[in-house]
Amino acid sequence: MEQKKQTIAVIGGTGALGSGLARRWAAAGYPVVLGSRKAEKAVQAAEEMNAGGFPHAVRGMANGEAAGAGDIVVLTVPFAHHEGILAEIREAVQGKIVVDATAPLVPPKVGRVQLPESDSAACMAQEALGENVRVVSAFQNVSAHKLDGHEPVNCDVLVCGDKKEARQVVVDLIAPLGLRGVHAGPLANSTAAEALTSVLITINRLYKTDGAGIRITGNLENAPVGSPQAADARP
Amino acid sequence: MEQKKQTIAVIGGTGALGSGLARRWAAAGYPVVLGSRKAEKAVQAAEEMNAGGFPHAVRGMANGEAAGAGDIVVLTVPFAHHEGILAEIREAVQGKIVVDATAPLVPPKVGRVQLPESDSAACMAQEALGENVRVVSAFQNVSAHKLDGHEPVNCDVLVCGDKKEARQVVVDLIAPLGLRGVHAGPLANSTAAEALTSVLITINRLYKTDGAGIRITGNLENAPVGSPQAADARP
């Protein structure tokens, strides 16, 4: 018996990364809600996306409402809007898992690591949302355009969070996207993934490609308890 | 006509990472000097290493002397000794390239990212050594034991530095080790590689492996001018 799939709200879901994730989750059968600063924009993006014909139609709403409608809330917003949007969704996400994909890029030198004072956007989110929210960070190193189409993506997703169970929920949500989620430790370790985003932007520029990503090498078959492999084995 | 190979001094060269790098460079025909806090220890390590029968015998010296004897100076020391050793070699490395492999690990939680105030050990080295030294960071993500034997290592090396020519010298020194060096931008970007070390330590623990490393995916064939490919084409 398949478990009922949780509803995923993608805040900033009309952007390139957000819409790529939303489309892949919808195609995998997840109920998806797109959030945008303007509800109309989200509604329109959802309508366009639904031309794909998903098991559950994607819905569009203003960010605050979308955060309320989601069981799991994914943040894909520019760093410049991060703080404001955290304040906007704070009430609606209490008790939930919030997946923060924010890389703290500082224009114009987005290819240069320039960390915020706390060293991590995800740690800022945890601070802003409070201890009843389980913040997990992920997706900082996935180029949006790689999510076009349906093929598996040659990139791993570092998943950081202080609660292992919440991290596992996110790792399990990554496999249906055609990516591999890797447990990468506490939320403080998000710094590595956030900093790596600028490195990948630099590599894209220096090597004249737009496809740089990362893979974790080594034998990761002995996955942690509650891993995707274990989840797959459920009746 | 082959260019004369530069002498590489490995400071902290009796440690696991340092001796692994030294042995592979010696096997590839580079003159190598091992530095240690005690000269006798370096001499003994060099003698043991020379049982390998290299084109140039490895020499052992105290760190300060070794730094003077190298054309290129590689630092493979624990973060706790980093500051002291920088002061010790400062005079001897003026005008040279210093390759800093230091990850700012803070025991006992070495699997947790805990960056120094400046966000980067390599930036601390640049500050300590002064502007006449070209600091390049590399090797933070290579497990020492992977350098055992002679096989290519399934791990990329992020190479950061503010001077592109100096970075290129280091990228060119990495290929003979059986690793791939990747230009990763300015020295500030070393933060990503330094933070990633704790992530890889965590992954090793969680996935019960000791071999986690990273690969940069994507098409890196359009390598920057002066790349290894270009270097290989020299007569």
Coordinates of C-alpha atoms in Angstrom, one line a residue:
Chain A
M1 CA 0.0 0.0 0.0
E2 CA 1.5 3.3 -1.0
Q3 CA 1.6 6.0 1.5
K4 CA -0.3 9.2 0.8
K5 CA 2.1 11.7 -0.7
Q6 CA 2.7 14.9 1.2
T7 CA 1.9 18.3 -0.4
I8 CA 4.9 20.2 -1.3
A9 CA 4.8 24.0 -1.4
V10 CA 7.5 25.7 -3.5
I11 CA 8.0 29.3 -2.3
G12 CA 9.5 31.3 -5.2
G13 CA 8.0 28.6 -7.4
T14 CA 7.8 30.7 -10.5
G15 CA 11.6 31.1 -10.6
A16 CA 13.8 28.8 -12.6
L17 CA 14.9 26.4 -9.8
G18 CA 11.5 26.5 -8.1
S19 CA 9.5 25.7 -11.2
G20 CA 12.0 23.0 -12.2
L21 CA 11.6 21.2 -8.9
A22 CA 7.8 21.7 -8.8
R23 CA 7.4 20.3 -12.3
R24 CA 9.5 17.2 -11.5
W25 CA 7.6 16.6 -8.2
A26 CA 4.3 17.0 -9.9
A27 CA 5.3 14.6 -12.6
A28 CA 6.3 12.1 -9.8
G29 CA 2.8 12.3 -8.4
Y30 CA 3.2 14.8 -5.5
P31 CA 0.5 17.4 -4.9
V32 CA 2.4 20.7 -5.5
V33 CA 1.6 24.3 -4.6
L34 CA 3.5 27.1 -6.2
G35 CA 4.0 30.3 -4.2
S36 CA 4.9 33.7 -5.6
R37 CA 4.8 37.2 -4.2
K38 CA 1.8 37.8 -6.5
A39 CA -0.9 35.2 -6.4
E40 CA -1.8 35.9 -10.1
K41 CA 1.7 35.1 -11.2
A42 CA 1.7 31.8 -9.3
V43 CA -1.8 30.9 -10.7
Q44 CA -0.6 31.6 -14.2
A45 CA 2.6 29.6 -13.8
A46 CA 0.6 26.7 -12.4
E47 CA -1.7 26.7 -15.3
E48 CA 1.2 26.6 -17.8
M49 CA 2.8 23.8 -15.8
N50 CA -0.5 21.8 -15.8
A51 CA -0.3 21.4 -19.5
G52 CA 2.1 18.6 -18.6
G53 CA -0.9 16.6 -17.3
F54 CA 0.1 15.6 -13.8
P55 CA -1.7 13.2 -11.4
H56 CA -2.5 16.2 -9.2
A57 CA -3.0 19.6 -10.8
V58 CA -0.4 22.1 -9.5
R59 CA -2.0 25.1 -7.7
G60 CA -0.7 28.7 -7.5
M61 CA -1.1 31.0 -4.6
A62 CA 0.6 33.9 -2.8
N63 CA 3.7 32.8 -0.8
G64 CA 2.0 33.0 2.6
E65 CA -1.0 31.0 1.5
A66 CA 1.2 28.5 -0.3
A67 CA 3.3 28.0 2.9
G68 CA 0.1 27.3 4.7
A69 CA -1.1 24.8 2.1
G70 CA 2.1 22.7 2.0
D71 CA 3.0 19.9 4.4
I72 CA 6.6 20.5 3.4
V73 CA 7.7 24.0 2.3
V74 CA 10.6 24.5 -0.1
L75 CA 12.3 27.9 -0.3
T76 CA 13.8 28.8 -3.7
V77 CA 14.2 32.6 -3.5
P78 CA 17.0 35.0 -4.2
F79 CA 19.1 35.7 -1.1
A80 CA 18.0 39.4 -1.3
H81 CA 14.4 38.3 -0.6
H82 CA 15.2 35.6 1.9
E83 CA 14.8 37.5 5.1
G84 CA 11.5 39.2 4.0
I85 CA 10.0 35.9 2.9
L86 CA 11.0 34.1 6.1
A87 CA 9.1 36.7 8.0
E88 CA 6.1 36.3 5.7
I89 CA 5.8 32.5 6.0
R90 CA 6.9 32.2 9.7
E91 CA 3.4 31.6 11.1
A92 CA 2.3 29.3 8.4
V93 CA 5.3 26.9 8.6
Q94 CA 5.3 26.3 12.4
G95 CA 5.7 22.6 13.0
K96 CA 6.7 21.9 9.4
I97 CA 9.8 21.0 7.6
V98 CA 11.2 23.9 5.6
V99 CA 13.7 23.1 2.9
D100 CA 16.0 26.0 2.2
A101 CA 17.7 26.1 -1.2
T102 CA 19.1 29.6 -0.7
A103 CA 22.7 30.3 -1.7
P104 CA 23.9 33.6 -0.2
L105 CA 25.1 35.1 -3.5
V106 CA 26.0 38.8 -3.4
P107 CA 25.8 40.4 -6.8
P108 CA 27.7 41.4 -8.8
K109 CA 30.4 39.0 -7.8
V110 CA 28.3 35.9 -7.5
G111 CA 31.2 33.7 -8.4
R112 CA 33.1 34.8 -5.2
V113 CA 32.2 33.2 -1.9
Q114 CA 30.8 36.0 0.4
L115 CA 29.2 34.3 3.3
P116 CA 26.8 36.1 5.6
E117 CA 27.8 36.8 9.2
S118 CA 26.3 33.5 10.5
D119 CA 28.1 31.7 7.6
S120 CA 24.9 30.2 6.3
A121 CA 21.6 31.3 4.8
A122 CA 20.0 28.1 6.2
C123 CA 21.1 28.8 9.7
M124 CA 19.6 32.3 9.3
A125 CA 16.3 30.6 8.3
Q126 CA 16.4 28.4 11.4
E127 CA 17.0 31.5 13.5
A128 CA 14.2 33.4 11.9
L129 CA 11.6 30.6 11.9
G130 CA 12.2 29.3 15.4
E131 CA 12.8 26.0 17.0
N132 CA 9.4 24.5 16.1
V133 CA 10.4 24.5 12.4
R134 CA 12.8 21.8 11.2
V135 CA 15.0 23.6 8.6
V136 CA 16.8 21.4 6.2
S137 CA 19.1 22.8 3.5
A138 CA 19.4 21.3 0.0
F139 CA 19.6 22.0 -3.8
Q140 CA 22.1 24.9 -3.7
N141 CA 24.3 23.2 -6.2
V142 CA 21.7 22.1 -8.8
S143 CA 21.6 24.4 -11.9
A144 CA 17.9 25.1 -12.7
H145 CA 18.3 24.2 -16.3
K146 CA 19.4 20.7 -15.5
L147 CA 15.8 20.0 -14.3
D148 CA 14.5 20.6 -17.8
G149 CA 13.2 17.3 -19.3
H150 CA 12.9 14.1 -17.2
E151 CA 16.4 12.6 -17.3
P152 CA 18.3 11.9 -14.1
V153 CA 20.6 14.7 -13.3
N154 CA 24.4 14.1 -12.9
C155 CA 24.6 16.0 -9.6
D156 CA 24.3 15.1 -5.9
V157 CA 22.3 17.1 -3.4
L158 CA 24.0 17.7 0.0
V159 CA 21.2 17.6 2.6
C160 CA 22.0 19.3 5.9
G161 CA 19.8 19.5 9.0
D162 CA 20.0 19.2 12.7
K163 CA 17.2 16.6 12.9
K164 CA 18.1 13.3 11.2
E165 CA 14.4 12.3 10.6
A166 CA 13.7 15.6 8.8
R167 CA 16.8 15.2 6.7
Q168 CA 15.7 11.8 5.8
V169 CA 12.3 13.0 4.6
V170 CA 14.1 15.4 2.3
V171 CA 16.5 12.8 1.0
D172 CA 13.5 10.6 0.2
L173 CA 11.9 13.5 -1.7
I174 CA 15.0 14.0 -3.8
A175 CA 15.1 10.6 -5.4
P176 CA 11.8 11.1 -7.3
L177 CA 13.4 14.2 -8.9
G178 CA 16.1 12.1 -10.6
L179 CA 18.8 13.3 -8.2
R180 CA 20.6 11.7 -5.3
G181 CA 20.3 13.2 -1.9
V182 CA 23.3 12.7 0.5
H183 CA 23.1 13.2 4.2
A184 CA 25.7 15.9 4.9
G185 CA 25.3 16.5 8.6
P186 CA 24.1 19.3 10.8
L187 CA 22.6 22.5 9.4
A188 CA 25.9 24.3 10.1
N189 CA 27.4 22.2 7.3
S190 CA 25.1 23.9 4.8
T191 CA 27.9 26.5 4.6
A192 CA 29.8 24.0 2.4
A193 CA 27.0 23.7 -0.1
E194 CA 26.2 27.4 0.0
A195 CA 29.8 28.3 -0.7
L196 CA 30.1 25.7 -3.4
T197 CA 27.5 27.5 -5.4
S198 CA 29.9 30.4 -6.1
V199 CA 32.6 27.9 -7.0
L200 CA 30.4 26.2 -9.5
I201 CA 29.4 29.5 -11.0
T202 CA 33.1 30.3 -11.3
I203 CA 33.9 26.9 -12.9
N204 CA 31.1 27.5 -15.4
R205 CA 32.6 30.8 -16.4
L206 CA 36.2 29.6 -16.5
Y207 CA 35.5 26.4 -18.4
K208 CA 32.9 27.9 -20.6
T209 CA 30.2 25.4 -19.6
D210 CA 26.9 25.8 -17.8
G211 CA 26.7 22.4 -16.4
A212 CA 29.1 22.2 -13.5
G213 CA 27.8 20.2 -10.5
I214 CA 29.1 17.9 -7.9
R215 CA 29.1 14.2 -7.2
I216 CA 30.2 12.6 -3.9
T217 CA 32.5 9.7 -4.7
G218 CA 33.3 6.7 -2.6
N219 CA 31.2 3.8 -1.4
L220 CA 27.9 5.3 -0.1
E221 CA 26.1 2.0 -0.3
N222 CA 26.0 1.5 3.5
A223 CA 23.4 4.2 3.7
P224 CA 22.2 5.4 7.1
V225 CA 19.2 3.7 8.7
G226 CA 16.0 5.1 7.3
S227 CA 17.7 5.7 4.0
P228 CA 16.0 5.7 0.6
Q229 CA 17.0 2.0 0.1
A230 CA 15.3 1.2 3.4
A231 CA 12.3 3.3 2.4
D232 CA 12.0 1.5 -0.9
A233 CA 11.7 -1.8 0.9
R234 CA 8.5 -0.8 2.7
P235 CA 5.5 -2.8 1.6
Chain B
M1 CA 62.7 19.1 -24.4
E2 CA 61.3 18.6 -21.0
Q3 CA 61.4 21.6 -18.6
K4 CA 63.4 21.2 -15.5
K5 CA 61.1 20.2 -12.7
Q6 CA 60.7 22.5 -9.8
T7 CA 61.6 21.4 -6.3
I8 CA 58.6 20.8 -4.1
A9 CA 58.9 21.3 -0.3
V10 CA 56.2 19.6 1.7
I11 CA 55.9 21.2 5.1
G12 CA 54.3 18.7 7.6
G13 CA 55.6 16.2 5.1
T14 CA 55.8 13.4 7.7
G15 CA 52.0 13.4 8.2
A16 CA 49.6 11.3 6.3
L17 CA 48.6 13.7 3.6
G18 CA 52.0 15.3 3.2
S19 CA 53.9 12.0 2.9
G20 CA 51.3 10.7 0.4
L21 CA 51.7 13.8 -1.8
A22 CA 55.5 13.7 -1.4
R23 CA 55.8 10.1 -2.4
R24 CA 53.6 10.6 -5.5
W25 CA 55.5 13.7 -6.6
A26 CA 58.8 11.9 -6.1
A27 CA 57.6 8.9 -8.1
A28 CA 56.7 11.4 -10.9
G29 CA 60.2 12.7 -11.0
Y30 CA 60.0 15.8 -8.9
P31 CA 62.8 16.7 -6.5
V32 CA 61.0 16.7 -3.1
V33 CA 62.0 18.0 0.3
L34 CA 60.1 16.9 3.4
G35 CA 59.8 19.3 6.2
S36 CA 59.0 18.5 9.8
R37 CA 59.2 20.3 13.1
K38 CA 62.2 18.1 14.0
A39 CA 64.8 17.6 11.3
E40 CA 65.6 14.1 12.4
K41 CA 62.0 13.0 11.9
A42 CA 62.0 14.4 8.4
V43 CA 65.3 12.8 7.6
Q44 CA 64.1 9.4 8.8
A45 CA 60.8 9.7 6.8
A46 CA 62.7 10.6 3.7
E47 CA 65.0 7.6 4.1
E48 CA 62.0 5.3 4.4
M49 CA 60.4 6.9 1.4
N50 CA 63.5 6.5 -0.7
A51 CA 63.2 2.8 -0.5
G52 CA 60.8 3.4 -3.4
G53 CA 63.8 4.3 -5.6
F54 CA 62.9 7.7 -7.1
P55 CA 64.6 9.7 -9.9
H56 CA 65.6 12.2 -7.2
A57 CA 66.1 11.1 -3.6
V58 CA 63.7 12.8 -1.2
R59 CA 65.5 14.9 1.4
G60 CA 64.4 15.7 4.9
M61 CA 64.9 18.9 6.9
A62 CA 63.4 21.1 9.6
N63 CA 60.3 23.0 8.3
G64 CA 62.1 26.4 8.0
E65 CA 65.0 24.9 6.0
A66 CA 62.7 22.9 3.8
A67 CA 60.7 26.0 3.0
G68 CA 63.9 27.6 1.9
A69 CA 64.9 24.6 -0.3
G70 CA 61.6 24.4 -2.2
D71 CA 60.7 26.4 -5.3
I72 CA 57.1 25.6 -4.4
V73 CA 56.1 25.1 -0.8
V74 CA 53.1 22.9 0.2
L75 CA 51.6 23.2 3.6
T76 CA 50.0 20.0 5.0
V77 CA 49.7 20.8 8.7
P78 CA 47.0 20.5 11.3
F79 CA 45.0 23.7 11.7
A80 CA 46.2 24.0 15.3
H81 CA 49.8 24.4 14.0
H82 CA 49.0 26.5 11.0
E83 CA 49.6 29.9 12.4
G84 CA 52.9 29.0 14.1
I85 CA 54.3 27.3 11.0
L86 CA 53.3 30.3 8.8
A87 CA 55.4 32.5 11.1
E88 CA 58.2 30.0 10.9
I89 CA 58.4 29.9 7.1
R90 CA 57.4 33.5 6.3
E91 CA 60.9 34.7 5.4
A92 CA 61.8 31.6 3.4
V93 CA 58.8 31.6 1.2
Q94 CA 58.9 35.3 0.0
G95 CA 58.4 35.4 -3.8
K96 CA 57.2 31.8 -3.9
I97 CA 54.0 29.9 -4.4
V98 CA 52.7 28.4 -1.2
V99 CA 50.0 25.7 -1.6
D100 CA 47.9 25.6 1.5
A101 CA 46.0 22.3 2.1
T102 CA 44.8 23.3 5.6
A103 CA 41.2 22.6 6.5
P104 CA 40.2 24.5 9.6
L105 CA 38.9 21.6 11.6
V106 CA 38.1 22.2 15.2
P107 CA 38.3 19.0 17.4
P108 CA 36.4 17.2 18.7
K109 CA 33.6 18.0 16.2
V110 CA 35.7 17.8 13.0
G111 CA 32.6 16.7 11.1
R112 CA 30.9 20.1 11.8
V113 CA 31.8 23.1 9.7
Q114 CA 33.4 25.7 12.1
L115 CA 35.0 28.3 10.0
P116 CA 37.6 30.8 11.4
E117 CA 36.7 34.5 11.5
S118 CA 38.1 35.2 8.1
D119 CA 36.1 32.2 6.8
S120 CA 39.3 30.5 5.3
A121 CA 42.6 29.1 6.5
A122 CA 44.1 29.9 3.1
C123 CA 43.1 33.6 3.4
M124 CA 44.7 33.6 6.9
A125 CA 47.9 32.2 5.2
Q126 CA 47.9 35.0 2.6
E127 CA 47.4 37.6 5.3
A128 CA 50.3 36.1 7.4
L129 CA 52.7 35.6 4.6
G130 CA 52.2 39.0 2.8
E131 CA 51.5 40.1 -0.7
N132 CA 54.8 38.8 -2.2
V133 CA 53.7 35.3 -1.6
R134 CA 51.2 33.7 -4.0
V135 CA 49.0 31.5 -1.8
V136 CA 47.0 28.9 -3.6
S137 CA 44.7 26.5 -1.8
A138 CA 44.2 22.8 -2.7
F139 CA 44.0 19.2 -1.5
Q140 CA 41.5 19.8 1.4
N141 CA 39.2 17.1 0.1
V142 CA 41.6 14.3 -0.6
S143 CA 41.8 11.6 2.1
A144 CA 45.4 10.8 2.7
H145 CA 44.9 7.0 2.4
K146 CA 43.7 7.4 -1.2
L147 CA 47.2 8.4 -2.1
D148 CA 48.5 4.9 -1.1
G149 CA 49.6 3.0 -4.2
H150 CA 49.9 4.5 -7.6
E151 CA 46.4 4.4 -9.0
P152 CA 44.5 7.5 -10.1
V153 CA 42.3 8.9 -7.3
N154 CA 38.6 9.3 -7.9
C155 CA 38.5 12.8 -6.5
D156 CA 38.9 16.3 -7.9
V157 CA 41.0 19.0 -6.3
L158 CA 39.5 22.5 -6.1
V159 CA 42.3 25.0 -6.7
C160 CA 41.8 28.5 -5.5
G161 CA 44.0 31.5 -5.7
D162 CA 44.0 35.2 -6.6
K163 CA 46.7 34.8 -9.3
K164 CA 45.6 32.7 -12.2
E165 CA 49.2 31.9 -13.3
A166 CA 50.0 30.6 -9.8
R167 CA 46.8 28.6 -9.8
Q168 CA 47.8 27.1 -13.1
V169 CA 51.2 26.0 -11.8
V170 CA 49.4 24.1 -9.1
V171 CA 46.8 22.6 -11.4
D172 CA 49.7 21.3 -13.5
L173 CA 51.4 19.8 -10.4
I174 CA 48.2 17.9 -9.6
A175 CA 47.9 15.8 -12.7
P176 CA 51.2 13.9 -12.1
L177 CA 49.6 12.9 -8.7
G178 CA 46.8 11.0 -10.5
L179 CA 44.2 13.6 -9.5
R180 CA 42.4 16.3 -11.5
G181 CA 42.9 19.9 -10.4
V182 CA 40.0 22.3 -11.2
H183 CA 40.3 26.1 -11.3
A184 CA 37.9 27.2 -8.6
G185 CA 38.4 31.0 -8.6
P186 CA 39.8 33.4 -6.1
L187 CA 41.4 32.5 -2.7
A188 CA 38.2 33.5 -0.9
N189 CA 36.5 30.5 -2.6
S190 CA 38.8 28.2 -0.6
T191 CA 36.1 28.5 2.0
A192 CA 34.0 26.0 0.0
A193 CA 36.7 23.4 -0.2
E194 CA 37.7 23.9 3.5
A195 CA 34.1 23.6 4.6
L196 CA 33.6 20.5 2.4
T197 CA 36.2 18.7 4.4
S198 CA 33.9 18.5 7.4
V199 CA 31.1 17.4 5.2
L200 CA 33.1 14.5 3.8
I201 CA 34.2 13.5 7.3
T202 CA 30.5 13.4 8.2
I203 CA 29.6 11.4 5.1
N204 CA 32.3 8.9 5.9
R205 CA 30.8 8.4 9.4
L206 CA 27.2 8.3 8.3
Y207 CA 27.7 6.0 5.4
K208 CA 30.3 3.9 7.1
T209 CA 32.9 4.4 4.4
D210 CA 36.3 6.1 4.5
G211 CA 36.4 7.0 0.9
A212 CA 34.1 10.0 0.3
G213 CA 35.5 12.6 -2.1
I214 CA 34.1 15.0 -4.7
R215 CA 34.0 15.1 -8.5
I216 CA 33.0 18.2 -10.4
T217 CA 30.5 17.1 -13.1
G218 CA 29.7 18.8 -16.3
N219 CA 31.7 19.5 -19.4
L220 CA 35.1 20.9 -18.3
E221 CA 36.8 20.2 -21.6
N222 CA 37.0 23.8 -22.6
A223 CA 39.7 24.3 -20.0
P224 CA 41.1 27.8 -19.4
V225 CA 44.0 29.0 -21.4
G226 CA 47.2 27.6 -19.9
S227 CA 45.4 24.5 -18.8
P228 CA 46.9 21.1 -18.4
Q229 CA 45.8 20.2 -21.9
A230 CA 47.6 23.3 -23.2
A231 CA 50.7 22.4 -21.1
D232 CA 50.7 18.9 -22.5
A233 CA 50.9 20.3 -26.0
R234 CA 54.2 21.9 -25.3
P235 CA 57.1 20.5 -27.3

